[in-house]
Short mmCIF file of C-alpha atoms in Angstrom, two decimals:
data_model
loop_
_atom_site.label_atom_id
_atom_site.label_comp_id
_atom_site.label_asym_id
_atom_site.label_seq_id
_atom_site.Cartn_x
_atom_site.Cartn_y
_atom_site.Cartn_z
CA MET A 1 78.97 100.51 77.03
CA ARG A 2 81.88 99.04 79.01
CA LYS A 3 84.25 101.77 77.84
CA LYS A 4 81.69 104.44 78.68
CA ILE A 5 81.26 103.12 82.24
CA ILE A 6 85.02 102.97 82.83
CA VAL A 7 85.64 106.47 81.46
CA SER A 8 82.74 107.89 83.49
CA PHE A 9 84.04 106.26 86.65
CA LEU A 10 87.59 107.52 86.08
CA VAL A 11 86.39 111.08 85.42
CA THR A 12 84.25 111.02 88.57
CA TYR A 13 87.12 109.48 90.52
CA GLY A 14 89.49 112.19 89.29
CA ILE A 15 87.10 114.94 90.38
CA PHE A 16 86.67 113.22 93.76
CA ILE A 17 90.47 113.00 94.26
CA ALA A 18 90.83 116.71 93.40
CA CYS A 19 88.10 117.66 95.89
CA ILE A 20 89.59 115.52 98.66
CA TYR A 21 93.07 116.92 97.96
CA PHE A 22 91.76 120.49 98.18
CA TYR A 23 89.84 119.70 101.37
CA LEU A 24 92.73 118.02 103.19
CA PHE A 25 95.81 119.85 101.92
CA ILE A 26 94.52 123.37 101.27
CA PHE A 27 91.20 124.06 102.93
CA HIS A 28 91.91 122.40 106.30
CA THR A 29 94.81 123.05 108.62
CA ASP A 30 95.30 121.24 111.91
CA THR A 31 94.47 124.20 114.10
CA ILE A 32 92.64 124.51 117.38
CA PRO A 33 90.24 127.30 118.37
CA ALA A 34 92.00 130.53 119.36
CA GLU A 35 90.65 130.36 122.90
CA LEU A 36 92.42 127.01 123.42
CA LYS A 37 95.86 128.31 122.50
CA GLY A 38 98.31 127.74 125.32
CA THR A 39 96.11 125.13 127.01
CA SER A 40 96.86 121.43 127.40
CA VAL A 41 95.24 120.68 124.00
CA ASP A 42 97.60 123.03 122.18
CA PRO A 43 100.16 120.89 120.30
CA GLU A 44 102.78 123.56 120.94
CA ARG A 45 102.65 122.57 124.62
CA PHE A 46 103.75 118.95 124.09
CA LEU A 47 105.16 118.74 120.55
CA THR A 48 108.22 120.41 119.08
CA ALA A 49 107.78 122.63 116.03
CA HIS A 50 109.29 119.85 113.89
CA GLU A 51 106.91 117.25 115.35
CA ILE A 52 103.92 119.49 114.64
CA VAL A 53 104.94 119.71 110.98
CA LEU A 54 105.53 115.95 110.77
CA SER A 55 102.22 115.23 112.47
CA GLU A 56 100.30 117.39 110.01
CA GLN A 57 102.10 115.92 106.99
CA TYR A 58 101.84 112.29 108.06
CA SER A 59 98.19 112.46 109.14
CA THR A 60 97.10 114.36 106.04
CA VAL A 61 98.76 111.91 103.64
CA ARG A 62 97.27 108.93 105.50
CA ASN A 63 93.82 110.50 105.42
CA PHE A 64 94.19 111.23 101.71
CA LEU A 65 95.20 107.62 101.05
CA PHE A 66 92.14 106.37 102.91
CA PHE A 67 89.71 108.43 100.85
CA ILE A 68 91.26 107.55 97.49
CA GLU A 69 91.67 103.85 98.35
CA VAL A 70 87.97 103.21 99.00
CA PRO A 71 86.73 104.09 95.48
CA PHE A 72 89.89 102.47 94.11
CA GLU A 73 88.59 99.22 95.61
CA TRP A 74 85.22 99.79 93.90
CA PHE A 75 87.04 100.34 90.60
CA PHE A 76 88.88 97.06 91.08
CA TYR A 77 85.65 95.07 91.48
CA LEU A 78 84.07 96.97 88.60
CA LEU A 79 86.93 96.00 86.27
CA ILE A 80 86.64 92.34 87.28
CA LEU A 81 82.92 92.43 86.48
CA LEU A 82 83.12 94.37 83.22
CA PHE A 83 85.95 92.27 81.80
CA GLY A 84 84.45 88.99 83.00
CA ILE A 85 87.55 88.05 85.01
CA GLY A 86 85.48 86.34 87.69
CA ASN A 87 83.69 84.38 85.00
CA LEU A 88 87.05 83.29 83.55
CA PHE A 89 88.24 82.16 87.00
CA GLU A 90 85.06 80.14 87.48
CA LYS A 91 85.31 78.46 84.07
CA TRP A 92 88.95 77.58 84.70
CA ALA A 93 88.09 76.13 88.11
CA ASN A 94 85.25 74.11 86.56
CA ARG A 95 87.59 72.63 83.95
CA THR A 96 90.21 71.82 86.59
CA THR A 97 88.09 69.78 89.00
CA PRO A 98 84.58 68.37 89.41
CA PHE A 99 84.74 68.73 93.19
CA THR A 100 82.88 71.79 94.48
CA LEU A 101 85.16 72.51 97.46
CA ILE A 102 88.33 72.39 95.35
CA HIS A 103 86.52 74.46 92.74
CA ASN A 104 85.75 77.07 95.43
CA ALA A 105 89.33 76.97 96.68
CA ILE A 106 90.73 77.65 93.20
CA PHE A 107 88.31 80.48 92.50
CA THR A 108 88.86 82.24 95.86
CA PHE A 109 92.63 81.82 95.56
CA CYS A 110 92.66 83.41 92.10
CA LEU A 111 90.53 86.32 93.29
CA SER A 112 92.59 86.75 96.47
CA PHE A 113 95.88 86.67 94.55
CA LEU A 114 94.65 89.21 92.00
CA THR A 115 93.49 91.46 94.86
CA PHE A 116 96.88 91.11 96.55
CA ILE A 117 98.74 92.13 93.38
CA PHE A 118 96.38 95.01 92.58
CA PHE A 119 96.59 96.60 96.03
CA TYR A 120 100.23 95.78 96.81
CA PRO A 121 101.58 99.18 95.58
CA LEU A 122 99.25 101.02 97.97
CA LYS A 123 100.17 98.74 100.87
CA PHE A 124 103.87 99.21 100.13
CA PHE A 125 103.43 102.98 99.97
CA ARG A 126 101.70 102.93 103.37
CA TYR A 127 104.56 100.88 104.80
CA THR A 128 107.17 103.22 103.32
CA LEU A 129 105.32 106.28 104.58
CA SER A 130 105.12 104.89 108.10
CA LYS A 131 108.80 103.94 107.95
CA ASN A 132 109.91 107.35 106.70
CA TYR A 133 108.03 109.16 109.47
CA GLY A 134 109.48 106.95 112.19
CA ILE A 135 106.25 105.17 113.11
CA SER A 136 107.14 101.76 111.71
CA THR A 137 110.29 100.00 112.92
CA GLN A 138 109.62 96.85 110.90
CA SER A 139 112.06 95.54 108.32
CA PHE A 140 110.79 94.91 104.80
CA HIS A 141 111.34 91.17 105.29
CA ASP A 142 109.18 91.07 108.41
CA TRP A 143 106.55 93.31 106.82
CA MET A 144 106.31 90.96 103.83
CA ARG A 145 106.09 87.99 106.18
CA ASP A 146 103.09 89.54 107.97
CA LEU A 147 101.54 90.48 104.64
CA LEU A 148 101.82 86.91 103.35
CA ILE A 149 100.47 85.41 106.58
CA ASN A 150 97.56 87.81 106.33
CA PHE A 151 97.04 86.81 102.68
CA TRP A 152 96.76 83.10 103.49
CA LEU A 153 94.55 83.78 106.50
CA ASP A 154 92.22 86.00 104.46
CA TRP A 155 92.10 83.45 101.65
CA PHE A 156 91.24 80.61 104.04
CA LEU A 157 88.44 82.61 105.67
CA LEU A 158 87.14 83.71 102.25
CA PHE A 159 87.17 80.08 101.08
CA ILE A 160 85.08 78.99 104.08
CA VAL A 161 82.64 81.89 103.73
CA VAL A 162 82.24 81.44 99.97
CA SER A 163 81.75 77.67 100.26
CA VAL A 164 78.96 78.09 102.80
CA LEU A 165 77.47 81.18 101.14
CA TYR A 166 77.08 79.69 97.67
CA TRP A 167 75.83 76.38 99.06
CA LEU A 168 73.06 78.37 100.76
CA ILE A 169 72.37 80.44 97.63
CA ARG A 170 71.93 77.26 95.59
CA LYS A 171 69.68 75.75 98.27
CA SER A 172 67.49 78.81 98.76
CA GLU A 173 67.67 81.61 96.21
CA ASN A 174 65.34 83.90 98.20
CA ARG A 175 66.35 83.28 101.84
CA TRP A 176 70.07 82.56 101.56
CA TRP A 177 70.91 85.92 103.13
CA LEU A 178 68.90 85.10 106.29
CA TYR A 179 70.44 81.63 106.68
CA THR A 180 73.89 83.14 106.10
CA TRP A 181 73.27 85.63 108.89
CA PHE A 182 72.18 82.90 111.33
CA LEU A 183 75.34 80.91 110.60
CA ALA A 184 77.47 84.06 110.93
CA ILE A 185 76.55 84.44 114.61
CA PRO A 186 78.44 81.37 115.93
CA PHE A 187 81.19 81.91 113.34
CA VAL A 188 81.93 85.47 114.53
CA VAL A 189 81.86 84.44 118.20
CA PHE A 190 84.18 81.51 117.42
CA LEU A 191 86.67 83.82 115.66
CA MET A 192 86.60 86.20 118.63
CA PHE A 193 87.24 83.24 120.96
CA ILE A 194 90.23 81.84 119.06
CA GLN A 195 91.79 85.17 118.04
CA PRO A 196 93.97 85.69 121.18
CA VAL A 197 95.36 82.14 121.19
CA VAL A 198 95.42 81.16 117.49
CA ILE A 199 95.37 84.19 115.18
CA ASP A 200 97.26 86.91 117.10
CA PRO A 201 100.32 84.68 117.85
CA LEU A 202 100.80 84.24 114.09
CA PHE A 203 101.91 87.88 113.93
CA ASN A 204 103.48 88.57 117.32
CA ASP A 205 105.03 86.92 120.38
CA PHE A 206 103.01 87.17 123.58
CA TYR A 207 104.44 86.54 127.03
CA GLU A 208 103.65 87.37 130.63
CA ILE A 209 104.63 90.91 131.58
CA LYS A 210 108.18 91.08 132.91
CA ASN A 211 107.55 93.88 135.42
CA LYS A 212 105.86 91.85 138.16
CA SER A 213 105.39 94.85 140.44
CA LEU A 214 103.43 96.62 137.69
CA GLU A 215 101.53 93.41 136.95
CA GLU A 216 100.36 93.23 140.57
CA LYS A 217 99.04 96.81 140.38
CA ILE A 218 97.27 96.11 137.07
CA LEU A 219 95.72 92.91 138.45
CA SER A 220 94.67 94.79 141.56
CA LEU A 221 92.99 97.33 139.31
CA ALA A 222 91.35 94.47 137.41
CA GLU A 223 90.10 92.96 140.67
CA THR A 224 88.60 96.30 141.66
CA ALA A 225 86.89 96.40 138.26
CA GLY A 226 85.65 92.83 138.70
CA ILE A 227 87.71 91.37 135.86
CA PRO A 228 88.86 87.75 136.39
CA SER A 229 92.47 87.68 135.19
CA GLU A 230 95.57 85.91 136.48
CA HIS A 231 98.15 87.43 134.15
CA VAL A 232 98.87 90.52 132.07
CA TYR A 233 100.43 89.82 128.69
CA GLU A 234 103.12 91.82 126.94
CA VAL A 235 103.52 91.81 123.16
CA ASN A 236 106.78 92.66 121.39
CA MET A 237 105.42 95.41 119.15
CA SER A 238 108.64 97.45 119.34
CA GLU A 239 109.90 95.25 116.49
CA LYS A 240 107.15 96.74 114.32
CA THR A 241 106.15 100.16 115.58
CA ASN A 242 106.89 103.06 117.90
CA ALA A 243 103.15 103.57 118.51
CA LEU A 244 101.59 102.89 121.90
CA ASN A 245 98.62 100.66 122.63
CA ALA A 246 96.98 98.23 125.03
CA TYR A 247 93.82 96.19 124.78
CA VAL A 248 91.54 93.61 126.35
CA THR A 249 90.71 90.94 123.78
CA GLY A 250 88.87 87.65 123.40
CA VAL A 251 85.70 86.29 124.92
CA GLY A 252 85.06 83.84 127.73
CA SER A 253 88.05 81.91 129.05
CA ASN A 254 90.32 83.31 126.32
CA SER A 255 89.99 86.94 127.50
CA ARG A 256 93.37 88.64 127.78
CA ILE A 257 94.81 91.91 129.03
CA VAL A 258 97.60 92.91 126.62
CA LEU A 259 100.16 95.73 126.67
CA TYR A 260 102.50 96.80 123.87
CA ASP A 261 106.10 96.76 125.09
CA THR A 262 106.39 100.27 123.62
CA THR A 263 103.71 101.39 126.07
CA LEU A 264 105.71 99.96 128.95
CA GLU A 265 108.85 101.72 127.74
CA LYS A 266 107.45 105.19 127.01
CA LEU A 267 104.76 105.76 129.64
CA ASN A 268 105.15 106.12 133.37
CA GLU A 269 103.31 103.88 135.83
CA ASP A 270 100.32 106.17 136.36
CA GLU A 271 99.81 106.54 132.61
CA ILE A 272 100.02 102.78 132.08
CA LEU A 273 97.44 102.20 134.82
CA PHE A 274 95.14 104.75 133.19
CA ILE A 275 95.42 103.00 129.82
CA MET A 276 94.74 99.64 131.43
CA ALA A 277 91.72 101.05 133.28
CA HIS A 278 90.42 102.35 129.95
CA GLU A 279 90.76 98.90 128.36
CA MET A 280 89.19 97.25 131.39
CA ALA A 281 86.18 99.50 130.95
CA HIS A 282 85.47 97.80 127.62
CA TYR A 283 85.32 94.49 129.48
CA VAL A 284 83.27 95.78 132.43
CA GLU A 285 80.73 97.58 130.24
CA LYS A 286 80.53 94.61 127.85
CA HIS A 287 81.66 96.70 124.89
CA ILE A 288 83.08 93.61 123.17
CA TYR A 289 79.63 92.01 123.21
CA PHE A 290 77.95 95.26 122.19
CA GLY A 291 80.45 95.43 119.34
CA ILE A 292 79.61 91.89 118.24
CA THR A 293 75.88 92.68 118.46
CA GLY A 294 76.36 95.87 116.45
CA TYR A 295 78.44 94.07 113.84
CA LEU A 296 75.85 91.32 113.46
CA SER A 297 73.02 93.86 113.23
CA LEU A 298 74.87 95.70 110.47
CA LEU A 299 75.62 92.39 108.77
CA PHE A 300 71.89 91.55 108.79
CA LEU A 301 71.14 94.83 107.02
CA LEU A 302 74.02 94.41 104.56
CA LEU A 303 73.03 90.86 103.60
CA PHE A 304 69.39 91.89 103.11
CA VAL A 305 70.34 94.82 100.85
CA VAL A 306 72.91 92.72 98.96
CA ALA A 307 70.33 89.99 98.30
CA LYS A 308 67.78 92.46 96.91
CA LEU A 309 70.18 94.73 95.05
CA ALA A 310 72.42 92.05 93.53
CA LYS A 311 69.41 90.22 92.13
CA LYS A 312 68.16 93.39 90.42
CA VAL A 313 71.60 94.29 89.07
CA ILE A 314 72.11 90.80 87.62
CA LYS A 315 68.65 90.85 86.05
CA LYS A 316 69.31 94.20 84.36
CA PHE A 317 73.07 94.15 83.72
CA GLY A 318 73.96 90.44 83.99
CA LYS A 319 75.16 90.17 80.41
CA LEU A 320 77.34 93.27 80.69
CA LEU A 321 78.83 92.03 83.98
CA HIS A 322 79.24 88.42 82.75
CA ILE A 323 76.95 87.01 85.47
CA SER A 324 74.08 84.71 84.52
CA SER A 325 72.74 84.21 88.07
CA MET A 326 73.55 84.55 91.77
CA ASN A 327 74.44 80.84 91.77
CA ASN A 328 77.62 81.60 89.84
CA LEU A 329 80.82 82.33 91.77
CA ALA A 330 81.32 85.11 89.21
CA SER A 331 78.72 87.09 91.22
CA LEU A 332 81.11 87.29 94.21
CA PRO A 333 82.87 90.50 93.03
CA LEU A 334 79.43 92.12 92.71
CA ILE A 335 78.58 91.09 96.28
CA LEU A 336 81.93 92.42 97.52
CA LEU A 337 81.40 95.70 95.62
CA ILE A 338 77.97 96.26 97.16
CA VAL A 339 79.24 95.36 100.64
CA SER A 340 82.19 97.77 100.26
CA VAL A 341 79.95 100.66 99.19
CA LEU A 342 77.44 100.03 101.99
CA THR A 343 80.16 99.61 104.61
CA PHE A 344 81.71 102.94 103.64
CA ALA A 345 78.30 104.65 103.61
CA THR A 346 77.41 103.37 107.08
CA SER A 347 80.86 103.91 108.65
CA PRO A 348 79.96 107.35 110.12
CA ILE A 349 77.18 105.68 112.12
CA SER A 350 79.46 102.86 113.28
CA ASN A 351 82.11 105.40 114.26
CA VAL A 352 79.64 107.46 116.30
CA VAL A 353 78.73 104.36 118.32
CA SER A 354 82.41 103.45 118.73
CA ARG A 355 83.33 106.98 119.86
CA GLN A 356 80.61 106.88 122.50
CA MET A 357 81.97 103.61 123.92
CA GLU A 358 85.53 104.98 123.90
CA MET A 359 84.39 108.12 125.71
CA ARG A 360 82.66 106.02 128.36
CA ALA A 361 85.87 104.00 128.72
CA ASP A 362 87.85 107.21 129.29
CA LEU A 363 85.39 108.33 131.98
CA TYR A 364 85.47 104.92 133.63
CA ALA A 365 89.28 104.95 133.69
CA MET A 366 89.34 108.34 135.40
CA GLU A 367 86.77 107.17 137.94
CA LEU A 368 88.79 104.03 138.64
CA THR A 369 92.24 105.65 138.85
CA LYS A 370 91.20 109.07 140.20
CA ASN A 371 94.01 110.54 138.12
CA ASN A 372 92.92 112.83 135.30
CA ASP A 373 96.42 114.33 135.09
CA ALA A 374 97.68 110.92 133.97
CA ALA A 375 94.88 110.86 131.40
CA VAL A 376 95.94 114.21 129.94
CA SER A 377 99.62 113.28 129.73
CA THR A 378 98.73 109.89 128.23
CA PHE A 379 96.71 111.47 125.42
CA GLN A 380 99.51 113.93 124.75
CA LYS A 381 102.08 111.12 124.48
CA LEU A 382 99.77 109.07 122.25
CA THR A 383 99.58 112.08 119.94
CA LYS A 384 103.34 112.52 119.99
CA THR A 385 104.32 108.88 119.32
CA GLY A 386 101.65 108.31 116.67
CA LEU A 387 102.04 111.71 114.99
CA SER A 388 98.26 112.10 115.29
CA GLN A 389 96.23 115.22 114.66
CA VAL A 390 94.76 116.86 117.73
CA ASN A 391 91.87 118.36 115.78
CA PRO A 392 91.33 116.43 112.51
CA PRO A 393 89.04 117.56 109.67
CA THR A 394 85.33 116.85 110.11
CA LEU A 395 85.14 114.35 107.22
CA VAL A 396 88.12 112.47 108.64
CA LYS A 397 86.45 112.28 112.03
CA TRP A 398 83.20 111.01 110.50
CA PHE A 399 84.74 108.31 108.35
CA ARG A 400 87.95 107.33 110.17
CA TYR A 401 87.68 108.02 113.88
CA GLY A 402 86.40 105.23 116.11
CA HIS A 403 87.81 107.22 119.07
CA PRO A 404 87.07 110.79 120.11
CA THR A 405 89.64 113.27 118.82
CA MET A 406 92.59 114.04 121.07
CA LEU A 407 91.20 117.55 121.56
CA GLU A 408 87.94 116.06 122.88
CA ARG A 409 89.68 113.49 125.07
CA ILE A 410 92.09 115.96 126.66
CA GLN A 411 89.31 118.49 127.28
CA MET A 412 87.12 115.84 128.88
CA ALA A 413 89.98 114.70 131.11
CA GLU A 414 90.66 118.25 132.27
CA ARG A 415 86.99 118.86 133.03
CA TYR A 416 86.57 115.60 134.93
CA GLY A 417 85.64 116.25 138.53
CA ASP A 418 84.75 119.93 137.96
#
């Protein structure tokens, strides 16, 4: 039975890879409608012929990696379940210590380490790809440092979540998912609060913007938008990437306006002010809080479905998957598998909501700056530095794009005020 499931999955996975390859590399080409040739959305207007080729190659490979990596993750969890690896980790942890917290720490570390090893080749390929196409500027040493920091951070968060989750499962087999959701609300808000001052500095150095004249203009823009902020922060992303970005992060007193140093180097003043106005829009229109609300609403649905579905799967296939009950830590890979599948299935809906908020932020920025020319040139430079596609394939837009496509953003900027 186990062999049959694995073979069936691999055959289906192979067919899926072939279909995605045909769709991305053969069926679709990054073209724009004929009537838009020669307009501001035409890549030939702001990219060289070489950059157009690089953009198509880089974006297509990245999109292909995304679509093959998702079911690859499902296969990973499936192997753990079918071979009873989670069950072995739990038995080993039980023999090692009688203390539940240490037991949880050992189990989550083993699972996290196995995950790290299994997915490392894909992560390294992504790093190499980005490096070869001139997007990443990060040395291998620094990349590994960030990867290891991220590993320990993910393990620590997983340890906390698992410890609370399984304590609730053992206390209430039927309502654990609801109690988990209630506890997730303050936990998510707390993470958002500490992220700018605790988590982000683990990966990058933040300091007050050096260009004080520009800072005054940004703060003036923030004052017009009603955003309480005394400083604009700069982050040294040029050590890692050539890409451009800026963001408003955090909640409450830890809210921050942050600019990549690459953005300061490669955009002119008007373009920087447009980007900052866009990010300020997320603050003004409470998009951060809408995002938290949306995430928690989705989490409520996910936990409910996981609770019902996992119970049925264990009842029917528990012996095959080496899980005797939900109380066992060995059921964690099953929970993660179900969450991964549901997250992927619902991502088009999440992306639609995100694209709407990003579009509103673009409109707000143009209303605040009164400079749609700066908007157009900004989008063109973002495309150029990130080797992005102006008009990506429909499936890519549905599953990957939390922002409108560059074609849509440039068109909207040009039409603004008409």
